[in-house]
mmCIF file of C-alpha atoms in Angstrom:
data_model
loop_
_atom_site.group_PDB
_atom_site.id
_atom_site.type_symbol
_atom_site.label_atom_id
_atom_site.label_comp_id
_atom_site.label_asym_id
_atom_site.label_seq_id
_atom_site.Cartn_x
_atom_site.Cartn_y
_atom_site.Cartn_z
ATOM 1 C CA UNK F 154 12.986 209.496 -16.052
ATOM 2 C CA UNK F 155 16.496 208.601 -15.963
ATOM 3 C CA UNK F 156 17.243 205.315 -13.312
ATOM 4 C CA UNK F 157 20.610 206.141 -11.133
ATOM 5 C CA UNK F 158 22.279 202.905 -10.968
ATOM 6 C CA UNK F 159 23.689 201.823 -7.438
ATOM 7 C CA UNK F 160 26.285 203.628 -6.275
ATOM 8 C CA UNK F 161 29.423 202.066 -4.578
ATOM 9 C CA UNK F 162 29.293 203.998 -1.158
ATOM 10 C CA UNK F 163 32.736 203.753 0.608
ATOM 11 C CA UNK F 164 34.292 199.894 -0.388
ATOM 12 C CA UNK F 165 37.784 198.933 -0.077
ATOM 13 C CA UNK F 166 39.706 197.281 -2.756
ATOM 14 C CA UNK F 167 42.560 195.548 -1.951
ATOM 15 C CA UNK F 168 45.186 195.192 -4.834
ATOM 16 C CA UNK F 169 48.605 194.160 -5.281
ATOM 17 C CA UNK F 170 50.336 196.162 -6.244
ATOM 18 C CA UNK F 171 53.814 195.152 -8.212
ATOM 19 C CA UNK F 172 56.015 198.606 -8.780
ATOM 20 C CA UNK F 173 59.745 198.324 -10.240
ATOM 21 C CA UNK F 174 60.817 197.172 -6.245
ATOM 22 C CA UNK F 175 57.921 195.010 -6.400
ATOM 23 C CA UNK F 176 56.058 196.792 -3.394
ATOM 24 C CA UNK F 177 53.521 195.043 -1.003
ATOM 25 C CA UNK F 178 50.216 195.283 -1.545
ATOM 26 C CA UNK F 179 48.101 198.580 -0.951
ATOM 27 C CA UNK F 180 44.717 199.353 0.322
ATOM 28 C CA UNK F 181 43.014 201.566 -1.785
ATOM 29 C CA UNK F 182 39.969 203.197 -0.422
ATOM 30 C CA UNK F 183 37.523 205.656 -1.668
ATOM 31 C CA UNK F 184 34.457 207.423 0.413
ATOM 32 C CA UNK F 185 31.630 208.709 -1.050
ATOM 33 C CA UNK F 186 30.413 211.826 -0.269
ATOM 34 C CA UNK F 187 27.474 214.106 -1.391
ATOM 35 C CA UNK F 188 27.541 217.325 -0.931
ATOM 36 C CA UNK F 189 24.155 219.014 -2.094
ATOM 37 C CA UNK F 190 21.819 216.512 -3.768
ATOM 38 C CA UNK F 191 19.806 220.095 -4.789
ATOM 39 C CA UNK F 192 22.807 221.994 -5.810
ATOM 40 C CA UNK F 193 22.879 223.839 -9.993
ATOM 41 C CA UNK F 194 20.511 222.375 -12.373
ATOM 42 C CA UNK F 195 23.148 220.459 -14.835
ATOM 43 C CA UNK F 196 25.748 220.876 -13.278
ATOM 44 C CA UNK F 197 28.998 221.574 -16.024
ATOM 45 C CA UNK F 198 31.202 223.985 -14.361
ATOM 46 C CA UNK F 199 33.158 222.585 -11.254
ATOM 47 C CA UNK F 200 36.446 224.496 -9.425
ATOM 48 C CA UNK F 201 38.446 224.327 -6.462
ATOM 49 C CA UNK F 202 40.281 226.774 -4.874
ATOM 50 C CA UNK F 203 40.458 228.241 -1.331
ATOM 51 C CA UNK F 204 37.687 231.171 -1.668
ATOM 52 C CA UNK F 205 37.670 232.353 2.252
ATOM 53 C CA UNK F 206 41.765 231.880 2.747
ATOM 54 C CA UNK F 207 41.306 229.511 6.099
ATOM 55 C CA UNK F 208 43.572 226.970 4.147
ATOM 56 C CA UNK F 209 40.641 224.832 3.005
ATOM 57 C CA UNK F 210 39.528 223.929 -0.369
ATOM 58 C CA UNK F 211 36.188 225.329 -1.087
ATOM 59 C CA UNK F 212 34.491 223.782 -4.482
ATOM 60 C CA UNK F 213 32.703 226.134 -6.980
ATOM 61 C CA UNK F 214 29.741 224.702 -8.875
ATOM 62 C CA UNK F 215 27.925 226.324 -12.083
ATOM 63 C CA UNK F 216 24.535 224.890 -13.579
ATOM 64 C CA UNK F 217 23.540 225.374 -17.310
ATOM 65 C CA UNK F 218 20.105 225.271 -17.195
ATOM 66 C CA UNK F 219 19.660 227.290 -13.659
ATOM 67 C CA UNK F 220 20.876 227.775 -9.894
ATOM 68 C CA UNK F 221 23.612 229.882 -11.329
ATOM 69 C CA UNK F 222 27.254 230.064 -9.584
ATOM 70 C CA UNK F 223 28.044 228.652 -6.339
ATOM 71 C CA UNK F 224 30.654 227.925 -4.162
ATOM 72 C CA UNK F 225 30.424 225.356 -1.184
ATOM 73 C CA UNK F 226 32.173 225.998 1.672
ATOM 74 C CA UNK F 227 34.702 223.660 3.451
ATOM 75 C CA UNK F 228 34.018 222.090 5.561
ATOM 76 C CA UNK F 229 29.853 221.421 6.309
ATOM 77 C CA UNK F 230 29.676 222.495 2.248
ATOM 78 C CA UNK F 231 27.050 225.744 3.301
ATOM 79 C CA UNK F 232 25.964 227.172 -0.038
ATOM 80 C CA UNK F 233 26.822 230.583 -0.887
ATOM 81 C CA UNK F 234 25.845 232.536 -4.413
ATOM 82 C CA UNK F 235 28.555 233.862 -6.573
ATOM 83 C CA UNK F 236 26.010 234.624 -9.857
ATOM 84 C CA UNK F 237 22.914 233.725 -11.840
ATOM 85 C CA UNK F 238 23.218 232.890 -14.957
ATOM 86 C CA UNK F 239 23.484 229.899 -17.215
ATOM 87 C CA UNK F 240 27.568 228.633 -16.825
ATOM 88 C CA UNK F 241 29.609 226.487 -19.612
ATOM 89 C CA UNK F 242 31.971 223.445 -18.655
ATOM 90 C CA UNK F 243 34.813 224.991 -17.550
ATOM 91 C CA UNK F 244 36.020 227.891 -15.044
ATOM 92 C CA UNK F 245 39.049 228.268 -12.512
ATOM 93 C CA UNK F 246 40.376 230.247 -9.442
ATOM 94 C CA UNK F 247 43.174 232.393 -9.496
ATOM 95 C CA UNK F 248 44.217 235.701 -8.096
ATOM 96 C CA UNK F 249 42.889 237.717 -11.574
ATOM 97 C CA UNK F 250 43.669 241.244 -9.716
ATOM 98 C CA UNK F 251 46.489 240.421 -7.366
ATOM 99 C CA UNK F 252 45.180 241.643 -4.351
ATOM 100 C CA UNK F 253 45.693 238.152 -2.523
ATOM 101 C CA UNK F 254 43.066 236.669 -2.064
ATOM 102 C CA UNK F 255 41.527 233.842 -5.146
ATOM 103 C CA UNK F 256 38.758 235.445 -7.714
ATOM 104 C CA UNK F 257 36.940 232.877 -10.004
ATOM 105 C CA UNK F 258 37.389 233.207 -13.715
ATOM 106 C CA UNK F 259 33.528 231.197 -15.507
ATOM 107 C CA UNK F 260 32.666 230.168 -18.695
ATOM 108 C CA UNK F 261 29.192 232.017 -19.156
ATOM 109 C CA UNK F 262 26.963 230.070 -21.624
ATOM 110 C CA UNK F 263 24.136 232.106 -22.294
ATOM 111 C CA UNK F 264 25.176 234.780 -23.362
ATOM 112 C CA UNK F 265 28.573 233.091 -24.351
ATOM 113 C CA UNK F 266 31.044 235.632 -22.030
ATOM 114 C CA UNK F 267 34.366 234.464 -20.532
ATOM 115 C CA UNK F 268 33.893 235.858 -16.873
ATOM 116 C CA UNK F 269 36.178 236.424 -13.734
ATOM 117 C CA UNK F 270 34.355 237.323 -10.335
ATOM 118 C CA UNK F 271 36.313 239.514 -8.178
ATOM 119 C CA UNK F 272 36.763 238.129 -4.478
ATOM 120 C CA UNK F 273 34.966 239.555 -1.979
ATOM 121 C CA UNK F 274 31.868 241.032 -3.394
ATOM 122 C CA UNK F 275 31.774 238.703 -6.778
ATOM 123 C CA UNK F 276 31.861 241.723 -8.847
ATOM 124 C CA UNK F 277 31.699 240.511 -12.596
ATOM 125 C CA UNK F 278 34.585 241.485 -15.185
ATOM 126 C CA UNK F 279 34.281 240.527 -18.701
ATOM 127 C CA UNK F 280 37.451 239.145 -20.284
ATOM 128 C CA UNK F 281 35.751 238.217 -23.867
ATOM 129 C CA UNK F 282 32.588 237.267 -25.589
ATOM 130 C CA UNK F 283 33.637 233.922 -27.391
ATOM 131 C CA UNK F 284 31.929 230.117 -26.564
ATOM 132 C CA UNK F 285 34.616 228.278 -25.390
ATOM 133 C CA UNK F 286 34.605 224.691 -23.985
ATOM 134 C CA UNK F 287 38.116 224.891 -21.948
ATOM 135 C CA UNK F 288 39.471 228.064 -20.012
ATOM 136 C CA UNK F 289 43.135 227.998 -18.438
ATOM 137 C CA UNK F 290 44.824 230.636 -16.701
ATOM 138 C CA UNK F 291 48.597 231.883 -16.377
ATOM 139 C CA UNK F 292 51.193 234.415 -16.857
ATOM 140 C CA UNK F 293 52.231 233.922 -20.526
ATOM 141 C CA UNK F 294 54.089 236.843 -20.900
ATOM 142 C CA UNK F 295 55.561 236.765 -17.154
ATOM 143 C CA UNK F 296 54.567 240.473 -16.553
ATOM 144 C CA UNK F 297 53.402 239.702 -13.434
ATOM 145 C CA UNK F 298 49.668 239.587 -13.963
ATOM 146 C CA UNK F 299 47.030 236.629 -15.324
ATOM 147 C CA UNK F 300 46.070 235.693 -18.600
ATOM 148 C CA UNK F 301 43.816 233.061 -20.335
ATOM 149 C CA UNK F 302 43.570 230.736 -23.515
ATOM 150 C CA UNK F 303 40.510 228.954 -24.094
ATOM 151 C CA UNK F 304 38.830 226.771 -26.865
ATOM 152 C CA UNK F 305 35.415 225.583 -27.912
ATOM 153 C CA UNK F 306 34.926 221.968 -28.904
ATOM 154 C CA UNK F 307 34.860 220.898 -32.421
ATOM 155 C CA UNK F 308 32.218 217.384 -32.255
ATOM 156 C CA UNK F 309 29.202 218.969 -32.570
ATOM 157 C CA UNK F 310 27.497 221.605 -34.185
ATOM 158 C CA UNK F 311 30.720 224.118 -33.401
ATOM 159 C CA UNK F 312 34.343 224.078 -34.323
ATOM 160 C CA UNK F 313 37.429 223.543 -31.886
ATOM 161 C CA UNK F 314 40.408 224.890 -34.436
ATOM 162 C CA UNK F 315 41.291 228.150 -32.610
ATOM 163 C CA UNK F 316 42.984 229.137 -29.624
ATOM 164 C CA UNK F 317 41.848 232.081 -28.163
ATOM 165 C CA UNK F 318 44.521 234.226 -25.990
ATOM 166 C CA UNK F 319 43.552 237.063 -23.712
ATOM 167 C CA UNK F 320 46.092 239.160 -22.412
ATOM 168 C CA UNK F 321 45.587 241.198 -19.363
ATOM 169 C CA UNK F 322 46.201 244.947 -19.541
ATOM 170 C CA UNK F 323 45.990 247.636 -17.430
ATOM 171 C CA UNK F 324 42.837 249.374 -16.256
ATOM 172 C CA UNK F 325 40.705 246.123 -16.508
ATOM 173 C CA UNK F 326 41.245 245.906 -20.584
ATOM 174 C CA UNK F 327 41.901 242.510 -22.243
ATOM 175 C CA UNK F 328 43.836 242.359 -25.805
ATOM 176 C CA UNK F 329 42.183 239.124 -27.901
ATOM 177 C CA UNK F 330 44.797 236.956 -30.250
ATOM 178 C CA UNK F 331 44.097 233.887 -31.890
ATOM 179 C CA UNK F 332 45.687 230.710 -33.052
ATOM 180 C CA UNK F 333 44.676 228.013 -35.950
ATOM 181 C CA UNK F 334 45.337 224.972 -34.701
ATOM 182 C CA UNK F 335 43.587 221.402 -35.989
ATOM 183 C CA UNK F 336 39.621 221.460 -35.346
ATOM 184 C CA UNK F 337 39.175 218.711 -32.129
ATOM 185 C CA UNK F 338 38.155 219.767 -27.956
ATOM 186 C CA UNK F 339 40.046 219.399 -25.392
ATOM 187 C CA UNK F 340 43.182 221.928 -23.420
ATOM 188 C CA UNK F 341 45.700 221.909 -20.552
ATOM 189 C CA UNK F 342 48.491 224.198 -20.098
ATOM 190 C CA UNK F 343 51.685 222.653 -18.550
ATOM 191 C CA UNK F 344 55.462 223.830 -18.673
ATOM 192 C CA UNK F 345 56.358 220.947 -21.421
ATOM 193 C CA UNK F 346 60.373 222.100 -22.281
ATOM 194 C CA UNK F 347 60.769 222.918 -18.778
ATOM 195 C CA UNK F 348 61.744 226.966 -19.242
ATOM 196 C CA UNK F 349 59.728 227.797 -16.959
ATOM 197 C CA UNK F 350 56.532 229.523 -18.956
ATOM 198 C CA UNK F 351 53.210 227.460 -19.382
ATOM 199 C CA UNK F 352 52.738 225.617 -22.795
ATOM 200 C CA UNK F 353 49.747 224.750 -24.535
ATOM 201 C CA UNK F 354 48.726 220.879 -24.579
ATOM 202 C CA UNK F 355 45.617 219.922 -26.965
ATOM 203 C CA UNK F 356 45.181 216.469 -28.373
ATOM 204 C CA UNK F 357 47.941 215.212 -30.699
ATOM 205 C CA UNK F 358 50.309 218.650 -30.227
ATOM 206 C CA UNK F 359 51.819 220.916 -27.525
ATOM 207 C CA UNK F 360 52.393 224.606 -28.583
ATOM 208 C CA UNK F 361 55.222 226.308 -27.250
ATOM 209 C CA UNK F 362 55.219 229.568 -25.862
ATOM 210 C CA UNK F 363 57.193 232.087 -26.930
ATOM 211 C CA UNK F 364 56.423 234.633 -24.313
ATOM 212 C CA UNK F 365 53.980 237.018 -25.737
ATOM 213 C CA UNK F 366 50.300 234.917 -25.858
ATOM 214 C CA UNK F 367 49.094 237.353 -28.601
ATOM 215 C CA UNK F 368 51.976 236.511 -31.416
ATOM 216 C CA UNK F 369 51.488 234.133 -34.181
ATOM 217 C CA UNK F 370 55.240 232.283 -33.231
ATOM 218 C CA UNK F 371 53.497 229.534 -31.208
ATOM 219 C CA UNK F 372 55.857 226.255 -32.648
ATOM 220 C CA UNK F 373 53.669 223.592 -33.218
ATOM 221 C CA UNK F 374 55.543 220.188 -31.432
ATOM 222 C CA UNK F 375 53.409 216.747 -32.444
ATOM 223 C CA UNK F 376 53.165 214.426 -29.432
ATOM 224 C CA UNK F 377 50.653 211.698 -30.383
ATOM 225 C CA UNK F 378 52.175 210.215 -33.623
ATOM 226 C CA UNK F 379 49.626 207.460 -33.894
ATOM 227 C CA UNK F 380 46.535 209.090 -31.872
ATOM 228 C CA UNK F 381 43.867 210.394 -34.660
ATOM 229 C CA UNK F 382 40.864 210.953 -32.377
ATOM 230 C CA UNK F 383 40.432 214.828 -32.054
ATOM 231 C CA UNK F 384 37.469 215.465 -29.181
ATOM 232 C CA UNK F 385 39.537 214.363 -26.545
ATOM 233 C CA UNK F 386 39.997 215.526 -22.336
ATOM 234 C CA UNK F 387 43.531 216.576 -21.885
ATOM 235 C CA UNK F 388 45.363 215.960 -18.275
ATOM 236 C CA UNK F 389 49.925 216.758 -17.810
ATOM 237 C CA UNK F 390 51.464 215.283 -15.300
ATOM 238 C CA UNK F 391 54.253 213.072 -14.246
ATOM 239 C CA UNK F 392 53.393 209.456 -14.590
ATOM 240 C CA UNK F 393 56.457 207.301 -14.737
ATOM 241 C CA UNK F 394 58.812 209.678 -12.048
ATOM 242 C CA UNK F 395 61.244 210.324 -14.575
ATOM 243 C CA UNK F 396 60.632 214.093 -13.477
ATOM 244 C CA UNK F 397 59.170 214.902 -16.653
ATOM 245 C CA UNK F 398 55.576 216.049 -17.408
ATOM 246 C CA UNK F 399 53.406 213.539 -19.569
ATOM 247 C CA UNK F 400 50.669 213.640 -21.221
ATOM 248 C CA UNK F 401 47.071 211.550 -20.989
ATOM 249 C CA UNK F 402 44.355 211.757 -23.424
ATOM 250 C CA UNK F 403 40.703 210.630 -22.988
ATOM 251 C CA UNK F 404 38.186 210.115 -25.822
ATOM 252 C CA UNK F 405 35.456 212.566 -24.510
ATOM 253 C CA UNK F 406 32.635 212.958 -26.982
ATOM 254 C CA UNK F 407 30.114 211.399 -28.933
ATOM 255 C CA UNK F 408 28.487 208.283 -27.588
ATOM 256 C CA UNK F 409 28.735 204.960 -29.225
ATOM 257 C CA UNK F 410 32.027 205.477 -30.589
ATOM 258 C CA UNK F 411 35.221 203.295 -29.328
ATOM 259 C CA UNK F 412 38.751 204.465 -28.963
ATOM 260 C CA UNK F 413 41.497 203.986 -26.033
ATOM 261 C CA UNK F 414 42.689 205.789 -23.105
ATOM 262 C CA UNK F 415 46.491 206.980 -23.489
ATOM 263 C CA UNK F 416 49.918 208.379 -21.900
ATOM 264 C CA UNK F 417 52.632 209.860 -23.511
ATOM 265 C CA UNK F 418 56.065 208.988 -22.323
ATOM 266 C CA UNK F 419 58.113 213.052 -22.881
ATOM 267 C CA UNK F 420 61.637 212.798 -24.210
ATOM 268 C CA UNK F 421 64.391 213.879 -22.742
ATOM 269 C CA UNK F 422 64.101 216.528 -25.507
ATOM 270 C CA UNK F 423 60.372 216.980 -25.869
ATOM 271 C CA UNK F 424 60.276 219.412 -28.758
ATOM 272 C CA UNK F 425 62.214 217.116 -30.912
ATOM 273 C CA UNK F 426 62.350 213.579 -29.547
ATOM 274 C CA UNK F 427 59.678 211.027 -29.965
ATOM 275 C CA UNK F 428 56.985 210.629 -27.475
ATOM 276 C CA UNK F 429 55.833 206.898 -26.584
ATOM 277 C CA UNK F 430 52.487 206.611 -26.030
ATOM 278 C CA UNK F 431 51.282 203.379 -23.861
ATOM 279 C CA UNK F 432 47.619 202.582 -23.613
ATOM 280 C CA UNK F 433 46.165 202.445 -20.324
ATOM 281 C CA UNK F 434 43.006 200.821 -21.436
ATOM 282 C CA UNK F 435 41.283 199.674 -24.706
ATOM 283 C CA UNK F 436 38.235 199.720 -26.185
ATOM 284 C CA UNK F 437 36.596 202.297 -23.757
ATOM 285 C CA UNK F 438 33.733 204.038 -25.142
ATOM 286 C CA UNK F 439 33.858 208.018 -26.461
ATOM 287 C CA UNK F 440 32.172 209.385 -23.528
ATOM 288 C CA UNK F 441 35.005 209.936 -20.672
ATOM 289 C CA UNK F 442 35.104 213.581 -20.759
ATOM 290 C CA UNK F 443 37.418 213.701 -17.493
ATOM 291 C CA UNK F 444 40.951 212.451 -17.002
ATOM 292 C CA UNK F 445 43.410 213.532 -14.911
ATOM 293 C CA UNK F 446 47.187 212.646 -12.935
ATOM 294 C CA UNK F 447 47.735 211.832 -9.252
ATOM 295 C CA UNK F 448 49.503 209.784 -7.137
ATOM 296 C CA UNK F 449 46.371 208.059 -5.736
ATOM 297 C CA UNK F 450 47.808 205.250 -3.872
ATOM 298 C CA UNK F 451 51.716 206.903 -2.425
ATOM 299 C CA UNK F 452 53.809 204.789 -4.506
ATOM 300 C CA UNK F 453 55.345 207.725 -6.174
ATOM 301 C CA UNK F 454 53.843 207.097 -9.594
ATOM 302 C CA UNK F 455 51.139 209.213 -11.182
ATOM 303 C CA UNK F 456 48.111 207.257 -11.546
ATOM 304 C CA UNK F 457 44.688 208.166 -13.584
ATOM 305 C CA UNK F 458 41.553 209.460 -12.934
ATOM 306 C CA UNK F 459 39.040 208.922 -15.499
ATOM 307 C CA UNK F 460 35.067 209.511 -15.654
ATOM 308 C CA UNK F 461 32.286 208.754 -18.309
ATOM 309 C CA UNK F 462 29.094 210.419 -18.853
ATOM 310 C CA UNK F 463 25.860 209.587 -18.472
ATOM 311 C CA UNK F 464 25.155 209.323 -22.440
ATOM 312 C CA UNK F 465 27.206 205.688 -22.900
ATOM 313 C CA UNK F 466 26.120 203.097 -23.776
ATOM 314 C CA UNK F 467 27.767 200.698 -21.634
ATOM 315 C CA UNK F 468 27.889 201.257 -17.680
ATOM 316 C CA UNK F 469 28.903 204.484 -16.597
ATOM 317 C CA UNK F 470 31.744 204.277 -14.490
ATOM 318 C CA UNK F 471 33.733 207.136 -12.407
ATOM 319 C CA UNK F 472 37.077 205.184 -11.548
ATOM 320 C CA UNK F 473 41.037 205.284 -11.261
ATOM 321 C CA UNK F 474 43.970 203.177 -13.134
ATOM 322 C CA UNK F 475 46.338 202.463 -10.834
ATOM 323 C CA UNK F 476 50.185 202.956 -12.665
ATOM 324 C CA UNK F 477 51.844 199.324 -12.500
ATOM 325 C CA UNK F 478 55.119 200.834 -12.532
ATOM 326 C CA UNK F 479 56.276 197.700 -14.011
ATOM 327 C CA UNK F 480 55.083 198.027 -17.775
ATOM 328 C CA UNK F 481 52.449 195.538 -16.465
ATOM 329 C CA UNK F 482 48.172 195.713 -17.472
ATOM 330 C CA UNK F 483 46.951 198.876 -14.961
ATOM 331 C CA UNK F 484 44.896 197.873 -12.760
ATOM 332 C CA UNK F 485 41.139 199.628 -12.769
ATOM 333 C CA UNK F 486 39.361 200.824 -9.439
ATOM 334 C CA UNK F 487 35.901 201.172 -10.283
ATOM 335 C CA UNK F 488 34.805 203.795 -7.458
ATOM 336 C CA UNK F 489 31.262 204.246 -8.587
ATOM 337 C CA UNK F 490 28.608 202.960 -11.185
ATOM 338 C CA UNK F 491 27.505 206.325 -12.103
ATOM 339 C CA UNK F 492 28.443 209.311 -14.437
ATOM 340 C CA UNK F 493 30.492 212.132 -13.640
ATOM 341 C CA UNK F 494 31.780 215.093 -16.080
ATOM 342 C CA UNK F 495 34.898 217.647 -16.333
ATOM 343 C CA UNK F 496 36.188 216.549 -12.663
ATOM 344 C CA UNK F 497 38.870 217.899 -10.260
ATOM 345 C CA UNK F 498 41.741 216.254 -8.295
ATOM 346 C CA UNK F 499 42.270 218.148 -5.695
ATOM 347 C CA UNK F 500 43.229 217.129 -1.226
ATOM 348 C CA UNK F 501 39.483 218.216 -0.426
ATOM 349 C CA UNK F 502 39.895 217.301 3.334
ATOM 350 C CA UNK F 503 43.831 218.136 3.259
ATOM 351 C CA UNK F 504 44.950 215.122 4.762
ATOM 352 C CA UNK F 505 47.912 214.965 2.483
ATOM 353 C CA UNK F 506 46.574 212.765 -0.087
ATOM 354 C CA UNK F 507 44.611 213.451 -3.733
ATOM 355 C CA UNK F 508 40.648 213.038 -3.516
ATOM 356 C CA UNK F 509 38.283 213.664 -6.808
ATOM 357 C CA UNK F 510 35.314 216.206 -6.742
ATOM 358 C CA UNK F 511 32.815 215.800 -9.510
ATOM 359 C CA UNK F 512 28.884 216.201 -10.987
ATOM 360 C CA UNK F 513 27.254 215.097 -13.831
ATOM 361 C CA UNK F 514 26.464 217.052 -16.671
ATOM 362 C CA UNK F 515 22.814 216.129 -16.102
ATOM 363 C CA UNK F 516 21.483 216.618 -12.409
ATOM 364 C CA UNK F 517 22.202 218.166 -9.688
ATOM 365 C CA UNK F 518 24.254 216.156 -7.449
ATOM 366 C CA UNK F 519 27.402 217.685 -5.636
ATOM 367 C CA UNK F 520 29.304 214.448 -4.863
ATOM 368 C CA UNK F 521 33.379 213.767 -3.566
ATOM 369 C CA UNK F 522 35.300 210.990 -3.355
ATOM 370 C CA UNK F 523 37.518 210.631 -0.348
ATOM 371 C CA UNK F 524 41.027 209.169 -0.763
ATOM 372 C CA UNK F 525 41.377 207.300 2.531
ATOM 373 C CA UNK F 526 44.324 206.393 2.002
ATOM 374 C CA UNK F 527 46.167 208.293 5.232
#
């Protein structure tokens, strides 16, 4: 039997905080919240989205081993069923069908299916029949309806050196492309030259799109000159408010190993210039299979959000780097002592300000962090 270690259940940490106009200092304040200690058994899949359109954020949860697909409803998180089944790490909510209202697209595990669930009813339409680790969702092609890329993961017994593109046609058919790219985990889509279209982010290159997700002319752009770890988590955002969208990498498999956590600095030309990267903390161990971008504290600045899983050696830690602005060492905010996986930044209790919503890989917690910071 696994021992949880203790939990830090809504502390304040008071920093100072030293930006570019050297600001005062700010309180920073997480609460802890859990939302169904019984919820899916292993819980990989986690999504937000706003399910029953009364302007709240519901969160979806999907178990590997059992207790299928769920979503939670905001607020007083009751439990309603989506599907059974056995889900993968990944899934999203988007309008698949454009009738308005938010459908939820799952990675199925057993049997490997990419799945969206129509909203209401949770009628099941299959997309594809490929294990992936990573599904993202967007218009590639800008016909006016969704699509989806995904990728499996390449550290274990599987390999992570395709993309896989599924473009929507019409009477509920799907047309499957691929891509070769280097074998490694890890995918976020983002609008990198700034044309307006969604690019493809994985560790160490973006791909650009072209407009048509099923053509081979994807233009490979290397971002991560000096980065050579492959199974990474992959979060886009803008960190230094240069109006630009970054890039942060996360080493996110195999425990034991040691690497660093990273941003990329984007060029004023991004396909051609040369991305900076600036470590945001080194050695962390190879097990922080979450990061992502938010302006945590209101200072303007995107800071980090960063979990490990339960599998480390050294103490699990779910936490946030706060940006210095400055140049300056970031400053960590350890919000809890135990393991999270695959999280989402997302306002949970719409307040104005990002909070984190998260589970373990292993369990069955349903837990959020509250941002009190308004």
């Amino acid at each position: 039997m696994r021992i949880e270690p203790r939990l830090a259940l809504g502390f304040t940490c008071l920093l100072a905080f030293f930006g570019a106009a050297n600001a005062p200092a700010v309180e920073i304040r997480f609460q802890h919240h859990v939302i169904d200690p019984e919820g899916p058994v292993d819980v990989w899949l986690k999504a937000v989205g706003d399910l029953n359109g009364d302007g709240k954020l519901d969160l979806i949860a999907g178990g590997r081993t059992s207790g299928g697909l769920v979503w939670y409803e905001n607020p007083g998180w009751k439990k309603h069923r989506i599907a059974g089944g056995k889900f993968g790490t990944d899934g999203e909510v988007a309008d698949m069908d454009g009738d308005g209202d938010p459908d939820v697209v799952a990675l199925e595990h057993d049997p490997p299916r990419i799945v969206w669930f129509e909203n209401p009813g949770w009628k099941p339409h299959i997309a594809g029949h490929q294990r992936l680790h990573d599904i993202e969702v967007t218009d590639f092609d800008g016909d006016g309806d969704l699509d989806l890329v995904g990728r499996n993961q390449g550290a274990f017994s599987a390999k992570g050196d395709l993309l896989h593109f599924y473009r929507q046609e019409s009477g509920g058919k799907w047309s499957h492309g691929i891509l070769k790219i280097p074998d490694g985990e890890g995918l976020r889509l983002a609008d990198l030259d700034g044309d307006g279209d969604a690019d493809a982010v994985v560790e160490r290159h973006w791909y650009e799109n072209t407009g048509d997700p099923l053509s081979a002319a994807w233009p490979a752009h290397r971002y991560a000159g000096e980065w050579d770890y492959p199974f990474t988590f992959v979060a886009a955002g803008d960190i230094d408010g240069d109006g630009r969208t970054d890039i942060a990498l996360s080493p996110s498999e195999r425990a034991g190993g040691s690497y660093r956590i990273s941003w990329f600095e984007a060029p004023a030309d991004p396909k051609s210039g040369a991305w900076r990267e600036h470590v945001i903390d080194s050695p962390v161990e190879t097990v922080h299979h979450f990061i992502g971008i938010a302006d945590f504290n209101g200072d303007g600045l995107g800071d980090v959000a960063t979990a490990e899983m339960h599998q480390g050696e050294d103490p699990d830690e779910v936490k946030v780097y706060l940006n210095p602005g400055s140049g300056r060492a970031w400053k960590k905010l350890v919000l809890a002592t135990t393991a999270s996986h695959s999280m989402r930044i997302a306002d949970i209790d719409g307040d104005g300000d990002p909070d984190l919503y998260g589970a373990n890989w292993r369990g069955r917690r349903i837990e959020w962090w509250e941002n009190k910071l308004r």
